[in-house]
mmCIF file of C-alpha atoms in Angstrom:
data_model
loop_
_atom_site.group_PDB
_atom_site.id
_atom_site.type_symbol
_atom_site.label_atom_id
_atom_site.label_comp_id
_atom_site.label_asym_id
_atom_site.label_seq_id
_atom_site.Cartn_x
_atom_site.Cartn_y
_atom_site.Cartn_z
ATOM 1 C CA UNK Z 1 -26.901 61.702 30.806
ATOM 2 C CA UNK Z 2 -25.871 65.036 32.056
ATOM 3 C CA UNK Z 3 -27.902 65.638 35.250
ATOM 4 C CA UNK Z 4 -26.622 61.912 36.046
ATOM 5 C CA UNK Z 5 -22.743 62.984 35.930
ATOM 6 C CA UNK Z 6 -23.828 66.068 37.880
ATOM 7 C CA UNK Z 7 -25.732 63.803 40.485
ATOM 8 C CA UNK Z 8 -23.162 61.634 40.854
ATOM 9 C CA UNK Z 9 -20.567 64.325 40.821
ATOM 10 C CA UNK Z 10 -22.501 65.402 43.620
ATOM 11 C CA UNK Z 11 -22.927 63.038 45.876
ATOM 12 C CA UNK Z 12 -19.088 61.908 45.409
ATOM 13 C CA UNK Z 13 -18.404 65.559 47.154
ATOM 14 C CA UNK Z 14 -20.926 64.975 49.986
ATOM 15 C CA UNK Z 15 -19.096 61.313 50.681
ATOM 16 C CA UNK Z 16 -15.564 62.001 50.100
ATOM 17 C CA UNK Z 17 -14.594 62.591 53.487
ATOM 18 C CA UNK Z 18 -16.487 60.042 54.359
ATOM 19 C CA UNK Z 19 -14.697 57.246 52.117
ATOM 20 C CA UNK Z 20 -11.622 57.957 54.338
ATOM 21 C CA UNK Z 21 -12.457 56.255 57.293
ATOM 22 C CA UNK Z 22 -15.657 54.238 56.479
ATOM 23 C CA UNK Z 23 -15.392 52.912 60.176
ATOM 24 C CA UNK Z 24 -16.836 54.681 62.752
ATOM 25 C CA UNK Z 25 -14.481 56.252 65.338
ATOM 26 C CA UNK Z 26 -13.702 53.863 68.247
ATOM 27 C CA UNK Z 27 -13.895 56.177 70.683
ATOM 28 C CA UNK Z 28 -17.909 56.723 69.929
ATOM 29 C CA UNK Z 29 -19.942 54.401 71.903
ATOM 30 C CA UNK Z 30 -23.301 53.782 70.955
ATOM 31 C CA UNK Z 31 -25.479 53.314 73.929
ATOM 32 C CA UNK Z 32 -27.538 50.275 74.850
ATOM 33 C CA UNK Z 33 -30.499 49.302 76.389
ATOM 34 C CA UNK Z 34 -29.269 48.706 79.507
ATOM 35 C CA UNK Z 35 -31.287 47.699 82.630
ATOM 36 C CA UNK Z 36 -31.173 51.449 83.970
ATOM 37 C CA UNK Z 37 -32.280 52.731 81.027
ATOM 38 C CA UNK Z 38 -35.328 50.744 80.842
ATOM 39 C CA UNK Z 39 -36.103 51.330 84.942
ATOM 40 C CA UNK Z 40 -36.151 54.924 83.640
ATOM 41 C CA UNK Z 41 -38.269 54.342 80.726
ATOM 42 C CA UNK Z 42 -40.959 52.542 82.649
ATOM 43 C CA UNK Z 43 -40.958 55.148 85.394
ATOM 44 C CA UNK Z 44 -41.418 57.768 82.751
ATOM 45 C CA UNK Z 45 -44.195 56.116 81.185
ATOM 46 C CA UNK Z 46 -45.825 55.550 84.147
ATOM 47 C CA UNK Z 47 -45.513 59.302 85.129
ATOM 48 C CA UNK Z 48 -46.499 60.064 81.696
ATOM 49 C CA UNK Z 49 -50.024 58.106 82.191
ATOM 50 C CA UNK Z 50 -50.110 59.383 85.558
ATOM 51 C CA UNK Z 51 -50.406 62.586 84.221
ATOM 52 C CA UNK Z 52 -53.212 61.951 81.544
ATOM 53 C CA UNK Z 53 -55.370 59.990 83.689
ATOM 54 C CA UNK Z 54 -55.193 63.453 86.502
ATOM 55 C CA UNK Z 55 -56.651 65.936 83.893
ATOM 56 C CA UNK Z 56 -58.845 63.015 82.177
ATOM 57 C CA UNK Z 57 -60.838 62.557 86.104
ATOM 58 C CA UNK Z 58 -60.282 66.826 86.419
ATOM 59 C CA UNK Z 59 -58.871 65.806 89.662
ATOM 60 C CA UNK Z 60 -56.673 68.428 91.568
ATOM 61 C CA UNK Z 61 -53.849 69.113 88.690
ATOM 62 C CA UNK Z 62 -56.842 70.408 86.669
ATOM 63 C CA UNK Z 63 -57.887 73.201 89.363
ATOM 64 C CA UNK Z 64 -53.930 73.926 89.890
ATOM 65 C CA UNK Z 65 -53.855 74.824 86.233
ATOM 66 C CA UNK Z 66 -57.071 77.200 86.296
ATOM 67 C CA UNK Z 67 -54.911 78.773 89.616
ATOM 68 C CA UNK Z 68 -51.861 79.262 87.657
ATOM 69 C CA UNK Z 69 -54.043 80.531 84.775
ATOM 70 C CA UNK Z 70 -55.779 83.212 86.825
ATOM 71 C CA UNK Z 71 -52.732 84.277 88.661
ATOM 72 C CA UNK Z 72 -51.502 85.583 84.919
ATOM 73 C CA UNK Z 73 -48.163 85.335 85.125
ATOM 74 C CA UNK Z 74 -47.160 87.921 81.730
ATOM 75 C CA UNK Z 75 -49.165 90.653 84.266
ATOM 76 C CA UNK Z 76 -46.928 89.680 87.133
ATOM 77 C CA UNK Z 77 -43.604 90.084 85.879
ATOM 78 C CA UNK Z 78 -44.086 92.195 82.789
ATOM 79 C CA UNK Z 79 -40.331 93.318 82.218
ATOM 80 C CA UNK Z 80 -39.245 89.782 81.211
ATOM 81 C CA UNK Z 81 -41.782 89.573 78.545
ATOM 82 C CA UNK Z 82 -40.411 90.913 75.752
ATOM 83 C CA UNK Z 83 -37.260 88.603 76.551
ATOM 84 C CA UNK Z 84 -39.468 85.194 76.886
ATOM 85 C CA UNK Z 85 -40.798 86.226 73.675
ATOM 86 C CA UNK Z 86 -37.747 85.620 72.027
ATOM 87 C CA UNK Z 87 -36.620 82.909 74.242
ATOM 88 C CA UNK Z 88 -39.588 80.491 73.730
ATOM 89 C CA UNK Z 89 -38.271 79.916 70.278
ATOM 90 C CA UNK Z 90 -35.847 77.106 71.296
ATOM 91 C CA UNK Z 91 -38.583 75.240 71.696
ATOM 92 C CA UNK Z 92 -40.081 75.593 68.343
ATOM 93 C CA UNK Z 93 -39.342 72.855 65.966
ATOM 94 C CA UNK Z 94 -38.536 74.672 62.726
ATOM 95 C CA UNK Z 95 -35.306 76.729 64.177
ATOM 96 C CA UNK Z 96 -34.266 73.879 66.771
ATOM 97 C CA UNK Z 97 -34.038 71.535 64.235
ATOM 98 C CA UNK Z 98 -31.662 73.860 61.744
ATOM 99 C CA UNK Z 99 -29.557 74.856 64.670
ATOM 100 C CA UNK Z 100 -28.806 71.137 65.747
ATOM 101 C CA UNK Z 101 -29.104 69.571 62.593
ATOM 102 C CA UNK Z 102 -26.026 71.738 61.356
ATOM 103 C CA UNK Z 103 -23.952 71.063 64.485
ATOM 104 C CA UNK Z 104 -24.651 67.083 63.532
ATOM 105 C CA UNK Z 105 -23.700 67.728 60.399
ATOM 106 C CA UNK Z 106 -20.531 69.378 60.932
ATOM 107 C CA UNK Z 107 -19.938 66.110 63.369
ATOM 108 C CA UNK Z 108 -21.201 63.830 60.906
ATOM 109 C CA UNK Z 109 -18.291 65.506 58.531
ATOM 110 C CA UNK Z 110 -15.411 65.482 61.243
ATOM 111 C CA UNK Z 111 -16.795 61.739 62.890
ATOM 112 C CA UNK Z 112 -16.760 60.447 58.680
ATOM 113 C CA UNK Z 113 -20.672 58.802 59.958
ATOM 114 C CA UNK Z 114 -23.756 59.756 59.170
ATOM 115 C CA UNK Z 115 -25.248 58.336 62.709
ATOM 116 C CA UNK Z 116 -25.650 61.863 64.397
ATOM 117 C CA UNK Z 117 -27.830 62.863 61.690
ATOM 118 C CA UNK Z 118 -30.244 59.966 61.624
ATOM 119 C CA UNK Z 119 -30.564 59.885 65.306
ATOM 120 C CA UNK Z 120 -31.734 63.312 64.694
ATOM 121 C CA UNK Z 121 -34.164 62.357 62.047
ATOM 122 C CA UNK Z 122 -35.484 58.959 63.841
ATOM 123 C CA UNK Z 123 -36.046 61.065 67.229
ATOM 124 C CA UNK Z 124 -37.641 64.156 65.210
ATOM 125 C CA UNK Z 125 -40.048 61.452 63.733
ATOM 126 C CA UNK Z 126 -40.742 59.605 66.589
ATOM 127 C CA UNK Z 127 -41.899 63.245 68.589
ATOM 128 C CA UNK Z 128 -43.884 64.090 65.332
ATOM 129 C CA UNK Z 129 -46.001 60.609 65.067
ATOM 130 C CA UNK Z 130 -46.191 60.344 69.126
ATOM 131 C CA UNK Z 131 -47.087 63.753 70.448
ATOM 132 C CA UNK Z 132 -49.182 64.601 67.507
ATOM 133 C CA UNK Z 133 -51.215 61.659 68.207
ATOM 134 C CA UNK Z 134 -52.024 62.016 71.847
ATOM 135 C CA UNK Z 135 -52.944 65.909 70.945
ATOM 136 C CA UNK Z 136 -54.960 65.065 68.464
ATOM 137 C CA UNK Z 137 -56.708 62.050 70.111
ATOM 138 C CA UNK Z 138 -57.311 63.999 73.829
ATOM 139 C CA UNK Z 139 -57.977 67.318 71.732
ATOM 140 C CA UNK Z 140 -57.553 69.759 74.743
ATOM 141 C CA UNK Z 141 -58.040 73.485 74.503
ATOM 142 C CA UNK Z 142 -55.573 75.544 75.904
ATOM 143 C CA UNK Z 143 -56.080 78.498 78.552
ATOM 144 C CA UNK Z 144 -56.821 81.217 75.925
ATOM 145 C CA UNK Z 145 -59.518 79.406 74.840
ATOM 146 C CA UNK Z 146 -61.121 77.366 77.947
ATOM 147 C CA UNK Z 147 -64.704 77.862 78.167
ATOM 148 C CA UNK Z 148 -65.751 76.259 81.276
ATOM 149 C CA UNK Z 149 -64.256 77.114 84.524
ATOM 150 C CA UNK Z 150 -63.030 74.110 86.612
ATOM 151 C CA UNK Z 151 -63.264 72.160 83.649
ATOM 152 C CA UNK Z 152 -60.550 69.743 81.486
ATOM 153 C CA UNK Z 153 -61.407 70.893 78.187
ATOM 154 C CA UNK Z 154 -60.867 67.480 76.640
ATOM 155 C CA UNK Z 155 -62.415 66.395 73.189
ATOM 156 C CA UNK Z 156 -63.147 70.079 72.349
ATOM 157 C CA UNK Z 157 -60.671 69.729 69.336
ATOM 158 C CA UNK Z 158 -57.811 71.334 70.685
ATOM 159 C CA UNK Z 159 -54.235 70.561 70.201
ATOM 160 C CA UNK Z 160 -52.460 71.417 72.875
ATOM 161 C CA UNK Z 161 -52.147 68.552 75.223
ATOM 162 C CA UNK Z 162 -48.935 67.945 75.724
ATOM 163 C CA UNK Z 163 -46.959 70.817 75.000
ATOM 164 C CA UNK Z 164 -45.367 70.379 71.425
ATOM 165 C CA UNK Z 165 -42.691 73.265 72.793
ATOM 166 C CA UNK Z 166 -42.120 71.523 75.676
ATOM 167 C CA UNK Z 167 -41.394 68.221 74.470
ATOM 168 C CA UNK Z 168 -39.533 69.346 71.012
ATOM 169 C CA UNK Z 169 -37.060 71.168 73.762
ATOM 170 C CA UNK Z 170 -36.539 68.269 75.375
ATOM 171 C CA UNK Z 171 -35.869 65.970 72.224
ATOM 172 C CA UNK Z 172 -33.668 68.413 70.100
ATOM 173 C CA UNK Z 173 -31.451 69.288 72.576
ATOM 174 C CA UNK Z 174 -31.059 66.189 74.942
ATOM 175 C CA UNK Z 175 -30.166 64.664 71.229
ATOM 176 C CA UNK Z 176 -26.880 66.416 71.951
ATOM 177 C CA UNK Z 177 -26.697 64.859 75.311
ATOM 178 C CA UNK Z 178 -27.137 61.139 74.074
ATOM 179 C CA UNK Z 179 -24.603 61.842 70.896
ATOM 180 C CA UNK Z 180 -22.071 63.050 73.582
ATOM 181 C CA UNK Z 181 -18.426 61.290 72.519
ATOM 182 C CA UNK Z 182 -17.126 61.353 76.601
ATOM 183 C CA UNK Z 183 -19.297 60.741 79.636
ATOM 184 C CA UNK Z 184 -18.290 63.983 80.743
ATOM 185 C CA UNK Z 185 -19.465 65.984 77.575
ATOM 186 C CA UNK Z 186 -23.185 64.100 78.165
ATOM 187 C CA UNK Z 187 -23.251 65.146 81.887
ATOM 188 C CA UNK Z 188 -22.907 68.743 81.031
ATOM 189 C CA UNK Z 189 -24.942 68.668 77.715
ATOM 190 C CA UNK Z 190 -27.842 66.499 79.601
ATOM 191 C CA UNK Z 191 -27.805 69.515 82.188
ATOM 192 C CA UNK Z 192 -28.165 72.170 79.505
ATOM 193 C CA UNK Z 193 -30.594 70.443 78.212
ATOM 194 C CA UNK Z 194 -32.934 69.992 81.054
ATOM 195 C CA UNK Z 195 -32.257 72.994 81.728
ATOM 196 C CA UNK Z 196 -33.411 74.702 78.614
ATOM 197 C CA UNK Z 197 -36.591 72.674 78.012
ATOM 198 C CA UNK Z 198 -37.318 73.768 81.432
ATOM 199 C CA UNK Z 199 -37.170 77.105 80.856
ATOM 200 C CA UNK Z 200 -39.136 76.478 77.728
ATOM 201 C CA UNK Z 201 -41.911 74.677 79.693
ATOM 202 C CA UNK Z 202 -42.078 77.421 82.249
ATOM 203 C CA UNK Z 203 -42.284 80.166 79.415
ATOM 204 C CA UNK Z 204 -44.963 78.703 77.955
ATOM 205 C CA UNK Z 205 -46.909 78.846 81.433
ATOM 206 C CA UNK Z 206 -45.889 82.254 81.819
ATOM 207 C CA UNK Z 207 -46.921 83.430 78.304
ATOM 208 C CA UNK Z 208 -50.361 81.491 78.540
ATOM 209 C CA UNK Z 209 -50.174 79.064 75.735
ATOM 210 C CA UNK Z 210 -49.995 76.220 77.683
ATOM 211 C CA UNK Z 211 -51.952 74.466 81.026
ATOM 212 C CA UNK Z 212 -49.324 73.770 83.987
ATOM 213 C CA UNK Z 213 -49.986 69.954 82.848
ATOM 214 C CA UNK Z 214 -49.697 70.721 79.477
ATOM 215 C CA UNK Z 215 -45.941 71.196 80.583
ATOM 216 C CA UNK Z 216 -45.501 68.304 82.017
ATOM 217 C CA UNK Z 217 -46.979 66.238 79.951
ATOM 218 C CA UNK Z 218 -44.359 67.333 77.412
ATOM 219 C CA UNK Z 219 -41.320 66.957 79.390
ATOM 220 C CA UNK Z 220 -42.642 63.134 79.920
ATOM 221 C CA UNK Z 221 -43.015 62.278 76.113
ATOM 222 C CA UNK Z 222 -39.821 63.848 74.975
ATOM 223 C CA UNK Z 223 -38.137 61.949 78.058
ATOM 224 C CA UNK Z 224 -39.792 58.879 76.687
ATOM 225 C CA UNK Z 225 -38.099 59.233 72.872
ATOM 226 C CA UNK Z 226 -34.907 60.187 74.747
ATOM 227 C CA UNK Z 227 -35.185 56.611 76.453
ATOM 228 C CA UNK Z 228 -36.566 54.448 73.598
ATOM 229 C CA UNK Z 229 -33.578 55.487 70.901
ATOM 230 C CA UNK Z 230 -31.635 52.654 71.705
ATOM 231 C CA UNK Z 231 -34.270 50.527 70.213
ATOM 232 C CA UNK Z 232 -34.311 52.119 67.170
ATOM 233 C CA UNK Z 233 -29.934 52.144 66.698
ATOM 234 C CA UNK Z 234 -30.072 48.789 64.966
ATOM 235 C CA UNK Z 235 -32.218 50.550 62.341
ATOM 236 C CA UNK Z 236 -30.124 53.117 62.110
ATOM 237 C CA UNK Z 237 -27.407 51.223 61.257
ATOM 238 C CA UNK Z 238 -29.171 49.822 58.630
ATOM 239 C CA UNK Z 239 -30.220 52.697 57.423
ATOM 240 C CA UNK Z 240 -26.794 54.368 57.333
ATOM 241 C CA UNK Z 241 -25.312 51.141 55.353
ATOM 242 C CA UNK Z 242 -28.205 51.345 52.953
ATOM 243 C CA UNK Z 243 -27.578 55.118 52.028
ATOM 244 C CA UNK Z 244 -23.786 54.050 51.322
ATOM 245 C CA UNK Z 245 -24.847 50.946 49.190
ATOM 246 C CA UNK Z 246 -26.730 53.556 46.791
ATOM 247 C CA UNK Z 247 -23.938 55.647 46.765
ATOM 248 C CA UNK Z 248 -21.592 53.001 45.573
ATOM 249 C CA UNK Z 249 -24.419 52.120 42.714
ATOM 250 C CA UNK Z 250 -24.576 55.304 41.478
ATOM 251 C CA UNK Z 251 -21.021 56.113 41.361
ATOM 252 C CA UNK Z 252 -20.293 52.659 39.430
ATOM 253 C CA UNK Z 253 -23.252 53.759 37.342
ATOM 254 C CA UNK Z 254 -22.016 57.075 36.295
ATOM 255 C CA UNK Z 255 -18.298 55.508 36.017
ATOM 256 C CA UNK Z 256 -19.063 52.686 32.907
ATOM 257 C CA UNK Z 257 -16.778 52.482 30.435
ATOM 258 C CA UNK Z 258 -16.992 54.484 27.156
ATOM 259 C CA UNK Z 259 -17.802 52.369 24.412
ATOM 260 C CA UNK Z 260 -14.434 51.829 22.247
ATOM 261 C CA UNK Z 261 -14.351 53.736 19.268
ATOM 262 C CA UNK Z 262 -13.985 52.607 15.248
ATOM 263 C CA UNK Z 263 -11.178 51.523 14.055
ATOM 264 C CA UNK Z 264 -10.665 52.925 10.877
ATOM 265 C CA UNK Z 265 -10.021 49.710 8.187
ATOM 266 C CA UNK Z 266 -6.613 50.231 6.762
ATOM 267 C CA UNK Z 267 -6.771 50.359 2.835
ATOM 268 C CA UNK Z 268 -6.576 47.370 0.853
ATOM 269 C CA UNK Z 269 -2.619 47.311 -0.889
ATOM 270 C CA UNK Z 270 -3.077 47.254 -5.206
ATOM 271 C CA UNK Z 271 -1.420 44.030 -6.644
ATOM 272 C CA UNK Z 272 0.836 43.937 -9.973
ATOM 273 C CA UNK Z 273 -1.617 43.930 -13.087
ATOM 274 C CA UNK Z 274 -1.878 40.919 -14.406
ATOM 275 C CA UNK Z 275 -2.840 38.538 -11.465
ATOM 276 C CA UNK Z 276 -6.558 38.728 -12.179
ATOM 277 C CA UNK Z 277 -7.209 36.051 -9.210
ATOM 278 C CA UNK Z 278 -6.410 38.625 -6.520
ATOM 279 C CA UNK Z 279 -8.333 41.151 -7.687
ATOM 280 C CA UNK Z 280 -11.741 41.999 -6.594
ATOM 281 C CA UNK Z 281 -14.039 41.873 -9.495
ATOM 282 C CA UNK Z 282 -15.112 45.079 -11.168
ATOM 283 C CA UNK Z 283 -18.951 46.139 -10.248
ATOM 284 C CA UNK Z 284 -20.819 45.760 -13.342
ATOM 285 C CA UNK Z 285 -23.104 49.195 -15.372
ATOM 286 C CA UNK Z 286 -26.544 49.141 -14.285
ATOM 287 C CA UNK Z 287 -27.800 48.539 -17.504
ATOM 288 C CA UNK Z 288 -30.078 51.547 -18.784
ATOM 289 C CA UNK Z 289 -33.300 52.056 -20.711
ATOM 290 C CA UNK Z 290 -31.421 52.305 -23.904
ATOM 291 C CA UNK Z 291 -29.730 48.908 -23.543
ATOM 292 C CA UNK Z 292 -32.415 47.562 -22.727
ATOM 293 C CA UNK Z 293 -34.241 48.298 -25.864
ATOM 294 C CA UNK Z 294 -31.908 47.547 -28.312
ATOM 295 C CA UNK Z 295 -32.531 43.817 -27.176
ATOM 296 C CA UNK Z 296 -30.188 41.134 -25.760
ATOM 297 C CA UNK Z 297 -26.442 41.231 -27.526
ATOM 298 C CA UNK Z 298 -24.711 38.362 -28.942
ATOM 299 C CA UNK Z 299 -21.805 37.108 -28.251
ATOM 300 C CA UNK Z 300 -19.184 34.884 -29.880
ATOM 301 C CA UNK Z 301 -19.025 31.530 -28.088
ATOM 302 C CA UNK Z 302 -16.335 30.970 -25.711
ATOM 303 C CA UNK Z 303 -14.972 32.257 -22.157
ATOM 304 C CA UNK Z 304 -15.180 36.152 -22.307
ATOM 305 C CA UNK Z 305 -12.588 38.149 -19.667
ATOM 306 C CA UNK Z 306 -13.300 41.643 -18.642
ATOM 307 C CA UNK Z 307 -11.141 44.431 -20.351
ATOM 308 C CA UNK Z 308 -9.090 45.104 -16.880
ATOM 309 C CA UNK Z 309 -8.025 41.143 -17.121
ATOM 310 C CA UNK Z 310 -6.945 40.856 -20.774
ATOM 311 C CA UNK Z 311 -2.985 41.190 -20.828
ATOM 312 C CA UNK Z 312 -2.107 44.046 -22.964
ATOM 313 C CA UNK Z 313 -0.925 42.740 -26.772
ATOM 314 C CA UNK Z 314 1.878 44.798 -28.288
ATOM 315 C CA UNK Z 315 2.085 45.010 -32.245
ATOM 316 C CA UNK Z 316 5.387 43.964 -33.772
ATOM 317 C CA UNK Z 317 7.262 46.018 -35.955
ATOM 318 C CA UNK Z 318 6.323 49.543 -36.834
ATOM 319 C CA UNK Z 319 2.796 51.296 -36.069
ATOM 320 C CA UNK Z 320 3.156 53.511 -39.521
ATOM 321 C CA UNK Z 321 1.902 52.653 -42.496
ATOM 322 C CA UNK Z 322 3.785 51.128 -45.243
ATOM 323 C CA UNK Z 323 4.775 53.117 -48.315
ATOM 324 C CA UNK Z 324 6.526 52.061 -51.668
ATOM 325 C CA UNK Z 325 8.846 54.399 -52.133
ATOM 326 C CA UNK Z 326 10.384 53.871 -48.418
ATOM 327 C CA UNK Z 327 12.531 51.272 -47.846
ATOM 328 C CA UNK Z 328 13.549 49.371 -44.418
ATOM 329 C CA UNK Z 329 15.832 50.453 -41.832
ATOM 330 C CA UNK Z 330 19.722 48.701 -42.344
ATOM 331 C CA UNK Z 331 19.445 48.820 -46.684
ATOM 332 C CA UNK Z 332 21.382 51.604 -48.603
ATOM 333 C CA UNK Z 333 19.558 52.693 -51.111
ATOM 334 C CA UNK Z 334 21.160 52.770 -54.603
ATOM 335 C CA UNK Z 335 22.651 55.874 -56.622
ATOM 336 C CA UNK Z 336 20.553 57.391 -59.069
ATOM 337 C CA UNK Z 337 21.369 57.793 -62.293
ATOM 338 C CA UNK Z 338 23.175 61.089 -63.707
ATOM 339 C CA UNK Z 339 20.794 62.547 -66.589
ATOM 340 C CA UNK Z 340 22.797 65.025 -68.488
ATOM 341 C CA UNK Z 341 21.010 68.368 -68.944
#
């Protein structure tokens, strides 16, 4: 019963803010599948199959990756290295997704919505179940570990076609473009963005993790979840009226009534003696062993009261015993006779 109050003590803090405008702000638009957005989406796609079917036939982007491999990039430039090193994190998933899942949670707390977080969840899902497929099912090796020149390494059982940096860039921080609250907030955020995940992309080249195509193969499916969110905002909805359904049921739960407690039963008033009808009757001796062997009693025939019900019978007259030689109150009593001595 404890660890429910506490739950629901809880979760009353995380939605209190929230209670006080349950509406989401007017101002925030949510965006649609319009007919641009799905030109952009099929172009994307078709780049994005483009780009699979060019290292699947080892046409000319495969020998433009073994180019860029041998030209070794981290021996070229070797003073930026120890910066790229650090920079190539904001395209791992881990960090990327604390940084901009507390920024979308300090605008889920100002907005009073939880939207900005579950468009972060959906799109982190959708690059998780996507991009993990296609590098498991093309299993590519990457440059490190290429083992035939001129070759595609496909089905080796590798796992790093597309780039999971590449695209997780692109995903996690355009998410902050397509959350924007003014067009002119998701023109400048959809320029960082591009901007960083290309930078990611390119670092990735340079360090030697990743095949040229590898790159852009990842900018294409994180482009892709960019374009397909809108599908997926009807579900979020849902999902964001669902979470404050439960809510509701467990603060009702935790705020039941007490049961009422006992009232005390007030104490029965005593009546005058005498009126034997009003009183309760007197709970009888449990009769003992020695009663019960002296054998049943008689009793005189007749109606037989209990001692509390027989009305008290005073004597008359005096309670001391007579004597001759006194004589009752009121009589003089007579002179005795003078004896001479």
């Amino acid at each position: 019963m404890r660890t429910e109050r506490n739950l629901t003590r809880s979760l009353d803090r995380v939605f209190a803010r929230l209670d006080r405008e349950p509406e989401r702000p007017a101002h925030i638009d949510v965006p649609r599948m319009s007919r641009h957005r799905v030109v952009l989406f099929s172009a994307t796609l078709a780049f994005y199959l483009a780009i699979v079917w060019a290292v699947v036939t080892a046409s000319w982007l495969v020998r433009l990756d073994w180019q860029v491999m041998f030209f070794r990039p981290y021996q070229q430039w070797p003073e930026i290295h120890a910066f790229l090193d650090y920079y190539v994190v904001l395209g791992q998933r881990g960090p990327t997704a604390v940084m901009v899942a507390a920024w979308l949670g300090w605008r889920s707390w100002r907005q009073h919505t939880l939207r900005p977080l579950l468009t972060l969840a959906t799109s982190l899902l959708l690059l998780n179940v996507t991009v993990g497929a296609a590098k498991l099912g093309m299993g590519r090796l990457g440059p490190h570990y290429a083992t035939v020149i001129g070759s595609n390494e496909m089905g080796l059982g590798g796992d790093i076609f597309p780039s999971g940096h590449t695209a997780n860039a692109v995903v996690t921080w355009g998410i902050l473009a397509y959350l924007a609250s003014t067009p002119r907030a998701r023109r400048w955020l959809s320029a960082l963005s591009a901007i960083t995940s290309l930078g990611v992309g390119l670092t990735t080249v340079y360090l030697g993790t990743h095949w040229l195509s590898d790159v852009l193969l990842g900018w294409a499916a994180g482009l892709l979840i960019l374009l397909a969110l809108p599908w997926f905002e009807p579900l979020i909805a849902r999902t964001e009226s669902a979470l404050f359904d439960l809510r509701d049921r467990w603060r009702a739960r935790g705020s039941r009534p007490a049961p009422e407690p006992a009232v005390p039963v007030a104490p029965v008033p005593l009546t005058p003696r005498g009126t034997a009808a009003e009183q309760p009757a007197p709970a009888r001796e449990p009769v003992t062993s020695t009663r019960a062997s002296r054998g049943p009693g008689h009793r005189a025939p007749g109606p037989h009261t209990a001692r509390s019900e027989r009305t008290p019978v005073t004597p008359a007259g005096s309670r001391r015993p007579p004597h001759a030689d006194r004589l009752p109150r009121g009589t003089s009593q007579p002179a005795r006779p003078l004896t001479g001595g």
